Amino acid sequence: MKLTSSVLVAFTLAAPAFSQGADECTGATTLVSGVAEPFVTSGQTASAEAWLCVDQAPDLWYQYTTVGGSGTLRVETCGSTYDTALEVFSGTCGSLTLQDCNDDGCGRQSAIIIPLPPGAGVTYYIRVGGYAGAVGSGQILLIEGDDPDCAMADALEGSVDCATATPLGDGTYVGLNVEEADNDYYAVTIPAGATLSVDLRFVASISDVDLFLWDPAVACDSNDPTSTGLALAQSTSTTGTESVAYTNASGAPLDVIVEIDMYTGGGCNDYDMDISGVGTVVTSIGTSYCTANANSTGAASEIGATGSTSVAANDVTLTATGLPTFAFGFFIVSDTTGFAANPAGSSGNLCVGGAIGRYVGPGQIMSSLGTGSITLGVNLAAIPRPTGAVATAPGDTWSFQLWHRDSSPAGPTSNFTNGTTIVFN
């Protein structure tokens, strides 16, 4: 079996050095856009700079210098194991200007999105702390992005009205976009007695986004004048966050619709969304194949897929479990299955063949954190291939696998999960 040189290089990467942030602003650790870095705040000290949105807590400092000429900067600690806090500053150490402070942006973790000024070379300082003195382990991810482009479909595109609303459960959904002519709709089932919370984050200076919650049996469109005043809940501020909460007191499960509305005429904006209180929506898809070798945990890791095999639904989530904790990895994909034992010195088995694509874009190389798992939402309109992304068509078959860094008595190594094959319709 022939592997592309780029795939071979990826499979031989050594285990990462631990890029812990600095204890003070001076000497702040440099972040790379799209690369998640693990951290531990236990044993650190609290810096003298006062927090705007939380109390003092042991903290770590990072820095990033922009390479683009505008767009947005997203920083988040989503998926961390404790109640984090996050600040972003411009300026220099000793003369910092606060850009934003966030406590709970994705569950009890933190997320910030700020607009970038024209021109490259602007340095930002990022401080990670904790709510009420909390400390723990987690990961920080920074992404420098272009200006919103609503012509580019996001991972949940296709939910254009109530009838086509994408079913969602608890989770953080990042990198979504909405425009005036194409509001987004998501279907959620609230268990009896449960409280649904939905939170949005975006850059308000680009365009204003509003949030509505509907009972579709009553009304379901913020742009329909007859729906005025009929929403179960709504949030229509002019800030860069919108939040709603609704408790289902009906005594039975309640199906509701979350609508993301572009308020600004002709507007387009990116947003992140956090949903909690309703549990997960899980429909297993795909067929497992190939055998994974045991990793440093003593057991083999495993890949699974949930969502829908419908191309139109564009709803596929990959999850790898049983990984070593705080191990970096990424998913790979091919239209061909295969088998190669210990490729390029790896401790695992490669289960895909032919032209192999890698999910190594911004935010796609991830850490397994303390859970030993990595999850990725797949955009069926942009499956990576060595020559560029391709769209999935009904009848296509894709096979997925996860490569990850590992350790062995002989030193740093890598390994793989088993594979899963999905036939789309």
Coordinates of C-alpha atoms in Angstrom, one line a residue:
M1 CA 0.0 0.0 0.0
K2 CA 1.3 3.5 -0.9
L3 CA 1.0 6.4 1.5
T4 CA 1.4 10.0 0.6
S5 CA 4.5 11.6 2.1
S6 CA 2.4 14.0 4.2
V7 CA 0.5 11.2 5.8
L8 CA 3.8 9.3 6.5
V9 CA 5.2 12.4 8.2
A10 CA 2.1 12.8 10.3
F11 CA 2.2 9.2 11.5
T12 CA 5.8 9.6 12.7
L13 CA 5.3 12.7 14.8
A14 CA 6.8 12.3 18.3
A15 CA 4.7 12.8 21.4
P16 CA 4.2 16.5 22.1
A17 CA 6.1 18.6 24.6
F18 CA 3.7 20.0 27.3
S19 CA 3.1 23.6 26.3
Q20 CA 2.1 24.9 29.7
G21 CA 1.3 28.6 29.8
A22 CA 3.5 31.0 31.8
D23 CA 2.8 32.0 35.4
E24 CA 3.0 35.7 34.5
C25 CA 2.3 37.9 31.5
T26 CA 6.1 38.4 30.9
G27 CA 7.3 35.2 29.1
A28 CA 3.7 34.2 28.0
T29 CA 3.6 31.0 26.0
T30 CA 3.0 31.5 22.3
L31 CA -0.1 29.8 20.9
V32 CA -0.5 28.6 17.3
S33 CA -3.9 29.1 15.6
G34 CA -5.9 25.9 15.3
V35 CA -3.7 23.9 17.7
A36 CA -5.2 23.0 21.1
E37 CA -2.8 23.1 24.0
P38 CA -3.3 21.2 27.3
F39 CA -2.8 23.1 30.6
V40 CA -2.9 22.6 34.4
T41 CA -3.5 25.6 36.7
S42 CA -2.9 23.7 39.9
G43 CA 0.2 24.9 41.6
Q44 CA 0.3 28.3 39.7
T45 CA 0.0 31.7 41.4
A46 CA -2.6 34.4 40.9
S47 CA -1.3 37.3 38.9
A48 CA -1.7 40.9 40.2
E49 CA -4.0 42.1 37.4
A50 CA -7.6 42.2 38.6
W51 CA -10.2 40.1 36.8
L52 CA -13.3 41.9 35.3
C53 CA -15.7 39.0 35.4
V54 CA -14.5 36.6 38.2
D55 CA -12.4 36.7 41.4
Q56 CA -8.7 36.1 41.5
A57 CA -7.5 32.6 40.9
P58 CA -4.3 30.8 39.9
D59 CA -3.7 31.6 36.3
L60 CA -1.6 31.0 33.2
W61 CA -0.6 33.4 30.4
Y62 CA -0.4 32.9 26.6
Q63 CA 0.2 35.2 23.7
Y64 CA -0.6 35.3 20.0
T65 CA 0.4 37.6 17.1
T66 CA -2.0 37.9 14.3
V67 CA -1.0 36.9 10.7
G68 CA -4.1 38.1 8.8
G69 CA -5.4 41.5 8.0
S70 CA -8.9 41.4 9.7
G71 CA -11.4 38.8 10.7
T72 CA -11.9 37.4 14.1
L73 CA -10.0 35.8 17.0
R74 CA -11.7 33.0 18.9
V75 CA -10.2 31.7 22.2
E76 CA -11.9 29.0 24.2
T77 CA -11.3 26.5 27.0
C78 CA -14.3 24.3 26.1
G79 CA -14.0 20.7 27.2
S80 CA -11.8 21.5 30.2
T81 CA -12.4 19.7 33.4
Y82 CA -13.1 22.6 35.8
D83 CA -14.9 26.0 35.9
T84 CA -12.6 28.2 33.9
A85 CA -12.3 31.9 33.3
L86 CA -10.7 33.6 30.3
E87 CA -9.4 37.1 29.4
V88 CA -8.0 38.6 26.2
F89 CA -5.8 41.7 26.3
S90 CA -4.1 43.9 23.7
G91 CA -1.1 46.1 24.5
T92 CA 2.0 45.0 26.3
C93 CA 2.8 43.4 29.7
G94 CA 2.6 46.1 32.3
S95 CA 0.3 48.2 30.0
L96 CA -2.6 45.8 29.1
T97 CA -5.9 46.8 27.6
L98 CA -8.7 44.4 28.3
Q99 CA -10.6 43.3 25.1
D100 CA -13.0 40.8 26.8
C101 CA -13.6 38.6 29.8
N102 CA -15.7 35.5 30.0
D103 CA -16.6 33.0 32.7
D104 CA -19.2 30.6 31.3
G105 CA -19.2 30.6 27.5
C106 CA -19.5 26.9 26.8
G107 CA -21.1 25.2 29.8
R108 CA -18.8 26.0 32.8
Q109 CA -15.9 26.7 30.5
S110 CA -15.0 29.9 28.7
A111 CA -15.1 31.3 25.2
I112 CA -14.3 34.7 23.7
I113 CA -14.6 36.0 20.1
I114 CA -13.2 39.4 19.2
P115 CA -12.9 41.3 15.9
L116 CA -9.4 41.9 14.6
P117 CA -8.2 45.3 13.3
P118 CA -6.8 45.6 9.8
G119 CA -3.2 44.6 9.4
A120 CA -1.1 41.7 10.7
G121 CA 1.3 41.7 13.6
V122 CA -1.0 42.6 16.5
T123 CA -0.1 40.8 19.7
Y124 CA -2.8 39.6 22.1
Y125 CA -2.3 38.3 25.6
I126 CA -4.6 35.6 27.0
R127 CA -5.1 34.7 30.6
V128 CA -6.7 31.4 31.8
G129 CA -8.0 31.3 35.4
G130 CA -10.9 29.8 37.3
Y131 CA -14.2 30.8 38.8
A132 CA -14.0 31.5 42.6
G133 CA -10.4 30.3 42.8
A134 CA -11.0 27.0 40.9
V135 CA -8.0 25.2 39.5
G136 CA -7.7 22.1 37.3
S137 CA -6.7 20.8 33.9
G138 CA -8.0 21.5 30.4
Q139 CA -7.1 22.8 27.0
I140 CA -6.9 26.2 25.3
L141 CA -7.7 26.6 21.6
L142 CA -7.1 29.8 19.7
I143 CA -8.3 30.3 16.1
E144 CA -7.6 33.3 13.9
G145 CA -10.4 33.3 11.3
D146 CA -11.3 35.3 8.2
D147 CA -14.3 37.6 8.0
P148 CA -17.6 35.6 8.1
D149 CA -18.4 33.9 4.7
C150 CA -22.0 32.7 4.6
A151 CA -21.5 31.4 1.1
M152 CA -19.5 28.6 2.7
A153 CA -21.8 26.0 4.3
D154 CA -21.2 25.2 7.9
A155 CA -21.3 21.7 9.5
L156 CA -25.0 22.0 10.3
E157 CA -26.2 23.8 7.1
G158 CA -29.5 22.7 5.6
S159 CA -31.8 23.7 8.6
V160 CA -33.6 26.5 6.7
D161 CA -37.0 26.3 8.4
C162 CA -38.9 24.4 11.1
A163 CA -39.6 21.5 8.8
T164 CA -35.8 20.9 8.1
A165 CA -34.5 21.8 11.6
T166 CA -31.4 19.8 12.6
P167 CA -31.9 17.7 15.7
L168 CA -29.4 18.6 18.4
G169 CA -28.6 17.6 22.0
D170 CA -26.4 19.0 24.7
G171 CA -23.1 20.2 23.4
T172 CA -21.0 23.1 22.1
Y173 CA -21.3 23.8 18.4
V174 CA -18.6 26.1 16.9
G175 CA -17.9 27.8 13.6
L176 CA -21.6 28.1 12.5
N177 CA -22.8 31.0 10.3
V178 CA -26.1 32.7 9.6
E179 CA -27.2 35.4 7.1
E180 CA -30.4 37.5 6.7
A181 CA -31.8 35.3 3.9
D182 CA -31.0 32.0 5.7
N183 CA -31.9 31.8 9.4
D184 CA -30.8 28.6 11.2
Y185 CA -33.3 26.2 12.9
Y186 CA -32.5 23.4 15.4
A187 CA -34.9 20.8 16.9
V188 CA -34.5 20.0 20.6
T189 CA -36.6 17.8 22.8
I190 CA -36.8 19.0 26.5
P191 CA -37.5 16.2 28.9
A192 CA -40.4 16.7 31.4
G193 CA -39.2 19.0 34.2
A194 CA -35.9 19.8 32.6
T195 CA -34.6 23.3 31.8
L196 CA -33.1 24.0 28.3
S197 CA -30.4 26.6 28.1
V198 CA -29.1 28.0 24.8
D199 CA -26.2 30.5 24.6
L200 CA -24.8 32.2 21.5
R201 CA -21.4 34.0 21.1
F202 CA -20.5 36.2 18.1
V203 CA -18.9 39.5 17.2
A204 CA -21.7 42.1 17.4
S205 CA -19.8 44.8 15.5
I206 CA -19.9 42.6 12.4
S207 CA -23.7 42.1 12.5
D208 CA -26.4 41.5 15.1
V209 CA -27.8 38.0 15.8
D210 CA -30.9 37.2 17.8
L211 CA -32.2 34.0 19.4
F212 CA -35.7 32.6 19.6
L213 CA -37.3 29.5 21.1
W214 CA -40.5 28.2 19.6
D215 CA -43.2 25.6 20.2
P216 CA -43.7 24.6 16.5
A217 CA -47.3 23.8 17.2
V218 CA -47.9 27.5 18.0
A219 CA -45.4 29.5 15.9
C220 CA -42.0 29.1 14.4
D221 CA -40.7 32.1 12.5
S222 CA -39.4 35.5 13.9
N223 CA -39.9 37.0 10.4
D224 CA -43.6 36.2 10.4
P225 CA -45.6 39.1 11.8
T226 CA -48.3 36.7 13.2
S227 CA -45.6 35.1 15.4
T228 CA -44.9 38.3 17.4
G229 CA -45.2 37.7 21.1
L230 CA -45.6 33.9 20.7
A231 CA -42.0 32.7 21.3
L232 CA -41.4 30.6 24.4
A233 CA -38.3 32.7 25.1
Q234 CA -36.2 35.1 23.1
S235 CA -33.0 37.1 23.4
T236 CA -32.6 40.2 21.3
S237 CA -29.8 42.3 22.8
T238 CA -27.2 44.3 20.9
T239 CA -24.3 42.6 22.6
G240 CA -22.1 39.7 21.3
T241 CA -24.0 37.2 23.4
E242 CA -27.6 36.0 23.5
S243 CA -29.1 33.5 26.0
V244 CA -32.4 31.9 26.7
A245 CA -33.6 29.4 29.2
Y246 CA -37.0 27.5 29.4
T247 CA -38.3 24.9 31.8
N248 CA -40.7 22.3 30.5
A249 CA -43.5 22.1 33.0
S250 CA -45.9 20.2 30.7
G251 CA -45.4 16.9 32.4
A252 CA -44.2 15.2 29.1
P253 CA -41.3 15.7 26.7
L254 CA -41.7 18.9 24.6
D255 CA -40.3 19.3 21.1
V256 CA -39.1 22.9 20.5
I257 CA -37.3 24.8 17.8
V258 CA -34.3 27.0 18.3
E259 CA -34.1 29.8 15.7
I260 CA -31.0 31.8 15.0
D261 CA -32.1 35.1 13.4
M262 CA -29.9 37.6 11.5
Y263 CA -31.3 40.9 12.7
T264 CA -29.0 43.1 10.6
G265 CA -30.3 43.8 7.1
G266 CA -28.0 42.0 4.6
G267 CA -25.9 40.7 7.4
C268 CA -23.7 37.6 7.7
N269 CA -22.0 36.5 10.9
D270 CA -20.3 33.5 12.5
Y271 CA -21.4 32.2 15.9
D272 CA -20.8 29.5 18.5
M273 CA -23.7 27.9 20.3
D274 CA -23.9 26.0 23.6
I275 CA -26.9 23.8 24.4
S276 CA -27.4 22.2 27.8
G277 CA -30.2 20.6 29.9
V278 CA -31.7 18.2 27.4
G279 CA -29.3 15.3 27.1
T280 CA -27.7 13.9 24.0
V281 CA -29.3 12.9 20.7
V282 CA -27.5 9.7 19.6
T283 CA -28.2 7.6 16.5
S284 CA -25.3 5.2 15.8
I285 CA -24.3 4.9 12.1
G286 CA -21.6 3.1 10.3
T287 CA -20.0 -0.4 10.4
S288 CA -16.9 -1.1 12.5
Y289 CA -14.1 -3.0 10.9
C290 CA -10.3 -3.7 11.3
T291 CA -8.6 -4.4 14.6
A292 CA -6.9 -1.8 16.7
N293 CA -3.8 -2.6 18.8
A294 CA -3.6 -1.9 22.5
N295 CA -2.3 1.6 23.3
S296 CA -0.5 2.7 26.5
T297 CA -3.7 2.4 28.5
G298 CA -3.4 -1.4 28.0
A299 CA -6.6 -1.5 25.9
A300 CA -7.4 -0.7 22.3
S301 CA -9.1 2.6 21.3
E302 CA -12.4 2.6 19.3
I303 CA -14.1 4.9 16.8
G304 CA -17.8 5.4 16.5
A305 CA -20.2 7.6 14.4
T306 CA -23.5 9.1 15.2
G307 CA -26.0 11.1 13.3
S308 CA -27.5 10.4 9.9
T309 CA -26.5 8.6 6.7
S310 CA -28.4 11.2 4.7
V311 CA -26.2 13.5 2.7
A312 CA -28.9 16.2 2.8
A313 CA -29.0 16.0 6.6
N314 CA -25.2 16.6 6.8
D315 CA -25.2 15.3 10.4
V316 CA -22.3 13.1 11.2
T317 CA -20.2 13.1 14.4
L318 CA -17.1 11.0 14.9
T319 CA -16.0 10.0 18.4
A320 CA -12.8 8.2 19.4
T321 CA -12.7 6.7 22.9
G322 CA -10.2 4.7 25.0
L323 CA -7.4 7.0 24.1
P324 CA -4.5 7.9 26.5
T325 CA -5.3 11.1 28.4
F326 CA -4.0 14.4 27.0
A327 CA -2.9 12.7 23.7
F328 CA -3.1 14.7 20.5
G329 CA -4.8 13.2 17.5
F330 CA -6.8 13.8 14.3
F331 CA -9.2 11.8 12.1
I332 CA -8.3 10.5 8.7
V333 CA -10.7 9.5 5.9
S334 CA -10.6 7.6 2.6
D335 CA -13.1 6.0 0.1
T336 CA -11.0 2.8 0.3
T337 CA -10.5 0.4 3.2
G338 CA -7.1 -1.2 3.7
F339 CA -4.7 -2.6 6.2
A340 CA -1.1 -1.8 7.0
A341 CA 0.5 -3.0 10.3
N342 CA 2.8 -0.5 12.0
P343 CA 3.0 2.1 9.1
A344 CA 6.2 4.2 9.4
G345 CA 7.0 2.7 12.8
S346 CA 3.6 3.3 14.4
S347 CA 2.4 0.9 17.1
G348 CA -1.0 0.7 15.4
N349 CA -2.7 -0.6 12.3
L350 CA -3.7 1.7 9.4
C351 CA -7.2 0.7 8.3
V352 CA -7.7 3.0 5.3
G353 CA -6.0 2.9 2.0
G354 CA -5.9 4.8 -1.3
A355 CA -5.9 8.6 -1.2
I356 CA -6.1 9.4 2.5
G357 CA -7.4 12.8 3.7
R358 CA -6.6 14.3 7.1
Y359 CA -8.7 16.5 9.4
V360 CA -5.9 18.9 10.3
G361 CA -7.6 22.2 9.7
P362 CA -8.2 24.9 12.4
G363 CA -9.5 23.2 15.6
Q364 CA -9.4 19.7 14.1
I365 CA -6.1 18.5 15.7
M366 CA -7.4 17.9 19.3
S367 CA -6.4 16.7 22.7
S368 CA -8.1 13.8 24.4
L369 CA -7.9 15.8 27.6
G370 CA -8.7 13.9 30.8
T371 CA -11.6 11.9 29.3
G372 CA -9.4 10.0 26.8
S373 CA -11.8 10.9 23.9
I374 CA -11.9 13.1 20.8
T375 CA -15.0 14.2 19.0
L376 CA -15.4 15.9 15.6
G377 CA -18.4 17.0 13.6
V378 CA -18.0 16.1 9.9
N379 CA -19.0 18.5 7.1
L380 CA -20.1 16.1 4.3
A381 CA -19.8 19.0 1.8
A382 CA -16.0 19.2 2.5
I383 CA -14.4 15.8 3.0
P384 CA -10.6 16.3 2.9
R385 CA -8.6 14.6 0.2
P386 CA -4.9 15.0 -0.7
T387 CA -5.8 17.2 -3.6
G388 CA -8.5 19.3 -1.8
A389 CA -11.9 18.9 -0.2
V390 CA -14.8 17.1 -2.0
A391 CA -18.5 17.0 -1.5
T392 CA -20.3 13.7 -0.5
A393 CA -22.9 12.5 -2.9
P394 CA -25.7 9.8 -2.3
G395 CA -24.1 6.4 -2.8
D396 CA -20.6 7.4 -1.6
T397 CA -18.8 5.4 1.0
W398 CA -16.3 6.9 3.4
S399 CA -14.1 5.1 5.9
F400 CA -12.8 6.9 9.0
Q401 CA -10.1 6.3 11.6
L402 CA -8.3 8.3 14.3
W403 CA -4.5 8.6 14.5
H404 CA -3.1 9.7 17.9
R405 CA 0.2 10.2 19.7
D406 CA 1.1 7.6 22.3
S407 CA 4.0 6.4 24.4
S408 CA 5.7 3.0 24.9
P409 CA 8.6 1.6 27.0
A410 CA 10.8 2.3 23.9
G411 CA 9.8 6.0 23.8
P412 CA 7.3 8.2 21.9
T413 CA 5.1 6.5 19.3
S414 CA 1.7 6.7 17.7
N415 CA -1.3 4.5 17.4
F416 CA -4.7 4.2 15.7
T417 CA -8.3 3.3 16.5
N418 CA -10.1 0.7 14.5
G419 CA -12.1 1.9 11.5
T420 CA -15.7 2.7 10.7
T421 CA -17.3 2.7 7.2
I422 CA -20.4 4.7 6.4
V423 CA -22.5 4.4 3.2
F424 CA -24.4 7.6 2.5
N425 CA -27.8 8.0 0.8

